Each structure stands twice: as C-alpha cells, then as structure tokens.
Short mmCIF file of C-alpha atoms in Angstrom, two decimals:
data_model
loop_
_atom_site.label_atom_id
_atom_site.label_comp_id
_atom_site.label_asym_id
_atom_site.label_seq_id
_atom_site.Cartn_x
_atom_site.Cartn_y
_atom_site.Cartn_z
CA MET A 4 177.95 169.02 88.99
CA LEU A 5 181.17 170.98 89.96
CA ILE A 6 184.67 170.07 88.04
CA MET A 7 187.62 169.95 90.36
CA LEU A 8 190.69 171.87 89.13
CA LYS A 9 193.27 171.60 91.40
CA LEU A 10 196.36 173.43 89.40
CA GLY A 11 196.37 176.63 87.15
CA VAL A 12 199.27 176.54 84.25
CA LEU A 13 200.14 179.73 83.23
CA ASP A 14 202.65 181.03 80.07
CA LEU A 15 204.28 184.20 81.41
CA ASP A 16 205.77 186.17 78.31
CA GLY A 17 202.48 187.52 76.24
CA THR A 18 200.12 185.89 78.53
CA LEU A 19 200.51 187.74 82.05
CA THR A 20 202.97 190.44 80.65
CA ASN A 21 203.87 192.08 77.34
CA THR A 22 207.70 191.47 77.27
CA ALA A 23 208.06 190.73 73.43
CA ILE A 24 209.79 193.69 72.34
CA LEU A 25 212.21 193.89 75.79
CA HIS A 26 213.11 190.40 74.48
CA LEU A 27 213.78 191.38 70.55
CA ARG A 28 215.91 194.32 71.78
CA ALA A 29 217.78 192.03 73.89
CA TRP A 30 218.57 189.69 71.52
CA GLN A 31 219.32 192.53 68.77
CA TYR A 32 222.08 194.40 71.23
CA ALA A 33 223.32 190.75 72.01
CA LEU A 34 223.86 189.95 68.32
CA ILE A 35 225.47 193.21 67.72
CA ASP A 36 228.04 192.61 70.41
CA LEU A 37 229.06 189.64 68.49
CA GLY A 38 229.40 191.23 65.31
CA LEU A 39 226.35 189.18 63.57
CA LEU A 40 224.67 192.15 61.96
CA ASP A 41 222.69 189.84 59.13
CA GLU A 42 221.15 188.15 61.95
CA VAL A 43 220.27 191.25 63.65
CA ARG A 44 218.28 192.31 60.34
CA SER A 45 216.50 188.63 60.21
CA ILE A 46 215.04 188.42 63.75
CA SER A 47 211.58 189.32 64.61
CA ILE A 48 209.14 188.99 67.44
CA GLU A 49 207.28 186.32 65.38
CA TYR A 50 210.51 184.38 65.52
CA LEU A 51 211.05 184.67 69.05
CA LEU A 52 207.74 183.81 70.44
CA GLY A 53 207.42 180.78 72.77
CA ARG A 54 211.02 179.24 72.15
CA ARG A 55 213.67 178.61 74.62
CA ALA A 56 216.66 180.94 74.42
CA ILE A 57 219.14 177.93 73.81
CA ASP A 58 217.16 176.86 70.82
CA ILE A 59 217.04 180.44 69.53
CA ALA A 60 220.58 180.91 69.70
CA THR A 61 221.69 177.53 68.33
CA ALA A 62 218.98 178.47 65.33
CA LEU A 63 220.90 181.66 65.01
CA VAL A 64 224.58 180.69 65.27
CA GLY A 65 224.90 176.78 65.47
CA ASP A 66 225.57 174.61 68.15
CA GLY A 67 228.27 175.18 70.52
CA PRO A 68 230.08 177.64 72.80
CA GLN A 69 228.85 180.56 70.50
CA ALA A 70 225.34 179.88 70.97
CA TRP A 71 225.78 179.61 74.79
CA ARG A 72 227.85 183.15 74.98
CA LEU A 73 224.76 184.34 72.81
CA VAL A 74 222.43 183.34 75.65
CA ARG A 75 224.53 185.10 78.32
CA LEU A 76 224.57 188.36 76.66
CA LYS A 77 220.80 188.38 75.85
CA THR A 78 220.10 187.81 79.26
CA MET A 79 222.30 190.29 80.28
CA TYR A 80 220.78 192.97 78.54
CA TYR A 81 217.26 191.67 79.11
CA LEU A 82 217.71 192.18 82.91
CA GLU A 83 219.14 195.46 82.06
CA LEU A 84 215.87 196.40 80.21
CA LEU A 85 213.62 195.41 83.05
CA ARG A 86 214.93 197.75 85.29
CA ASN A 87 212.78 200.26 83.58
CA GLY A 88 209.94 198.85 85.08
CA LEU A 89 207.43 196.57 83.61
CA GLU A 90 203.43 196.32 84.24
CA PRO A 91 201.26 193.02 84.30
CA PHE A 92 198.48 192.77 81.83
CA PRO A 93 195.09 193.80 83.35
CA CYS A 94 193.73 190.90 85.32
CA ALA A 95 196.65 189.03 85.57
CA MET A 96 196.83 189.79 89.23
CA GLU A 97 193.18 188.80 89.87
CA LEU A 98 193.55 185.58 87.46
CA LEU A 99 196.18 184.57 90.04
CA ASP A 100 194.10 185.53 93.19
CA SER A 101 191.31 183.82 91.64
CA THR A 102 193.10 180.55 91.04
CA HIS A 103 193.88 180.39 94.59
CA GLU A 104 190.38 181.61 95.50
CA PHE A 105 189.03 178.50 93.85
CA GLY A 106 191.40 176.18 95.70
CA MET A 107 193.83 175.66 92.99
CA ARG A 108 198.00 175.90 92.62
CA ALA A 109 199.49 178.34 90.40
CA ALA A 110 202.47 177.34 88.27
CA VAL A 111 204.03 179.49 85.83
CA VAL A 112 205.64 177.42 82.96
CA THR A 113 207.68 179.62 80.51
CA SER A 114 210.47 179.13 77.84
CA SER A 115 212.47 181.68 79.73
CA SER A 116 215.43 181.23 81.60
CA ARG A 117 214.85 180.97 85.01
CA SER A 118 216.76 184.36 85.88
CA SER A 119 214.53 186.20 83.07
CA ALA A 120 211.28 184.50 84.36
CA LEU A 121 211.98 185.49 88.16
CA ALA A 122 213.17 188.99 87.25
CA VAL A 123 209.48 189.37 85.39
CA LEU A 124 207.77 187.96 87.84
CA LYS A 125 209.61 190.14 90.52
CA ALA A 126 209.22 193.10 87.90
CA THR A 127 205.50 192.57 87.75
CA ARG A 128 204.86 191.80 91.73
CA LEU A 129 203.12 188.40 90.25
CA LEU A 130 206.23 186.52 92.23
CA GLU A 131 204.42 185.96 95.50
CA LYS A 132 201.19 185.01 93.93
CA VAL A 133 202.92 181.97 92.26
CA ASP A 134 203.37 178.64 93.37
CA TYR A 135 205.88 177.08 91.19
CA VAL A 136 208.05 178.09 88.39
CA VAL A 137 209.05 175.61 85.60
CA ALA A 138 211.63 177.48 83.19
CA GLY A 139 213.17 176.51 80.06
CA ASP A 140 216.53 176.09 81.14
CA ASP A 141 214.92 173.39 83.95
CA VAL A 142 214.14 170.95 81.07
CA GLU A 143 215.54 169.16 78.24
CA LYS A 144 212.69 169.76 75.78
CA GLY A 145 210.18 173.25 75.77
CA LYS A 146 207.05 173.63 74.88
CA PRO A 147 205.73 172.57 72.92
CA ASP A 148 206.70 169.13 74.33
CA PRO A 149 204.49 168.45 76.94
CA LEU A 150 207.99 167.54 79.42
CA PRO A 151 207.77 171.28 81.27
CA ILE A 152 203.62 171.08 81.89
CA GLN A 153 204.13 167.52 83.26
CA LEU A 154 206.83 168.84 85.61
CA ALA A 155 203.94 171.28 87.10
CA LEU A 156 201.82 168.56 87.41
CA ASP A 157 203.90 166.02 89.08
CA ARG A 158 204.91 168.71 91.65
CA PHE A 159 201.53 168.92 93.09
CA ASN A 160 200.38 165.34 92.21
CA VAL A 161 197.91 166.93 90.00
CA GLU A 162 196.06 164.52 87.22
CA PRO A 163 195.93 166.39 83.92
CA LYS A 164 192.03 166.85 83.70
CA GLN A 165 192.28 168.92 86.86
CA ALA A 166 194.37 171.74 85.40
CA TYR A 167 193.78 174.62 83.41
CA GLY A 168 196.26 176.14 81.11
CA ILE A 169 196.43 179.66 79.61
CA GLY A 170 198.73 181.07 76.80
CA ASP A 171 199.11 182.85 73.58
CA THR A 172 200.90 180.87 71.14
CA ILE A 173 200.79 177.48 69.43
CA TYR A 174 203.42 176.11 71.54
CA ASP A 175 201.32 176.79 74.86
CA VAL A 176 198.25 174.98 73.11
CA GLU A 177 200.18 172.26 71.78
CA ALA A 178 202.15 171.56 75.07
CA TYR A 179 198.63 171.85 77.12
CA ARG A 180 197.02 169.33 74.61
CA ALA A 181 199.69 167.06 74.72
CA ALA A 182 199.65 167.12 78.72
CA GLY A 183 195.90 166.49 78.49
CA LEU A 184 194.83 169.52 80.54
CA GLY A 185 190.96 169.59 81.22
CA LEU A 186 190.84 173.08 80.25
CA VAL A 187 192.74 175.26 77.51
CA MET A 188 192.73 178.70 76.66
CA SER A 189 194.39 180.93 74.77
CA LEU A 190 194.81 184.61 74.31
CA ASN A 191 195.00 184.43 70.41
CA PRO A 192 192.65 182.51 68.18
CA ILE A 193 194.27 178.97 68.12
CA ASN A 194 193.12 175.79 66.85
CA GLY A 195 192.35 173.50 70.16
CA ALA A 196 191.88 176.02 72.54
CA MET A 197 189.22 178.09 73.78
CA HIS A 198 189.60 181.71 72.92
CA VAL A 199 189.63 184.02 75.42
CA LYS A 200 190.12 188.00 74.64
CA ASP A 201 191.59 188.76 77.61
CA LEU A 202 192.42 187.63 81.40
CA CYS A 203 189.45 189.15 82.61
CA GLU A 204 187.37 186.59 80.67
CA ALA A 205 189.41 183.81 81.43
CA ILE A 206 188.56 184.35 85.23
CA ASN A 207 185.04 184.13 84.00
CA VAL A 208 185.54 180.98 81.91
CA ILE A 209 187.28 179.12 84.79
CA HIS A 210 184.31 179.76 87.11
CA ALA A 211 181.83 178.81 84.60
CA TYR A 212 183.82 175.38 83.68
CA ILE A 213 184.32 174.74 87.24
CA GLU A 214 180.57 174.82 87.94
CA SER A 215 179.24 173.33 84.57
#
C-alpha cells in the first residue's frame, strides 16, 4: 500500500544548515550597539532556538520601538556574517531533490525573518530547490503555533496527513503535530517525533513511509 505524500515541510536553521552561532553573534553585536551589556551576557543559542526575531527582541527589551530597532540591527549583522559563506548540512540538497522526485512540493517554514531566510537559502544554494517559504514575519504567531504550517498546506491545497515535517526543536515538533502532519521527524530526540540522526536517514524514512 502506497501512502500519498504531497508536501514536505522543512525547518531551516538547525535543520537544513547550521546558523545557530551566526544568529547568536548577530544578536550580541546588536545588543552591544544598544549598550545592553547585561543582555549580551545572558543570551545563548538555546535561548534563541525556534523563536521569531521579534519575540526574542521583545523578551530582551520589552515591547515597542526599541524591540524593532534591535531586530533591524540583528538582521543587518546577520546578513553581513552570511557574506562569509555557508554550507548546507549533508544530504540537505538530496532531501529536497528526493522530495520532488517523490512527487511532492517543498516548503521551508522558519521562525527567521524573510530577508534572513532568503539570504541563508541563497548562500547554501538551496533556494532554487524550494517551492515556498513561510517566514517568521509572515505570520502573527510563529511555531509552536501551527499557523505557519497551515499556510504552507493551504498554499498547495494539501491535507495535513499528506505532508511530512522535519525540524530540530520542540517548537518544530509541536507545530507539526498541532497541524496534524502525517509524518513528523526530528534531528534531536523529542517526544512526538521520529528521531533521525541526519537528513540522509530522513530520506530513507520518507521512502519507507511512502511504501508502507
């Protein structure tokens, strides 16, 4: 019995490429520019994972113009850091290729801003393999809310059970499960998701799932 999958929903940062240290440095530089040295010492990669830029900024400096200024500065520094180049994770290109070969569309759903997400996809040469991008500033609520996942499903008129999702954080898994995706995978051991050690294994899992 073949299970029909029509859409792959993929997280970006920490899933298709490792940008965590670049995000951290960009936030630190932006906070230093604003003289917020206590916040520089308190911020960590774990604090940033899976959250929209505006949500991080609001948590750091409160709601208002200062938060948006911090986001703009962070984005500026992040784009500068990306100019040094960035490689995708092993099998990232192959996963996107396989998704299309299996007859699916590929949607990247990320908490990063659209400008940052597109810059990463261009730097890693993955952009041409992606059919649709939902970014953190495209939605009022980011992951773990299922809203950004639902936008990707609606874009291609796909039922949740006809899609797979892969990510690396609890926010990804909760969003995929809340949206009702048929197959949920995580690069880290997280309850509610099938753990895959890398994207190469994810390709094999998708193939086995389709033919199960």
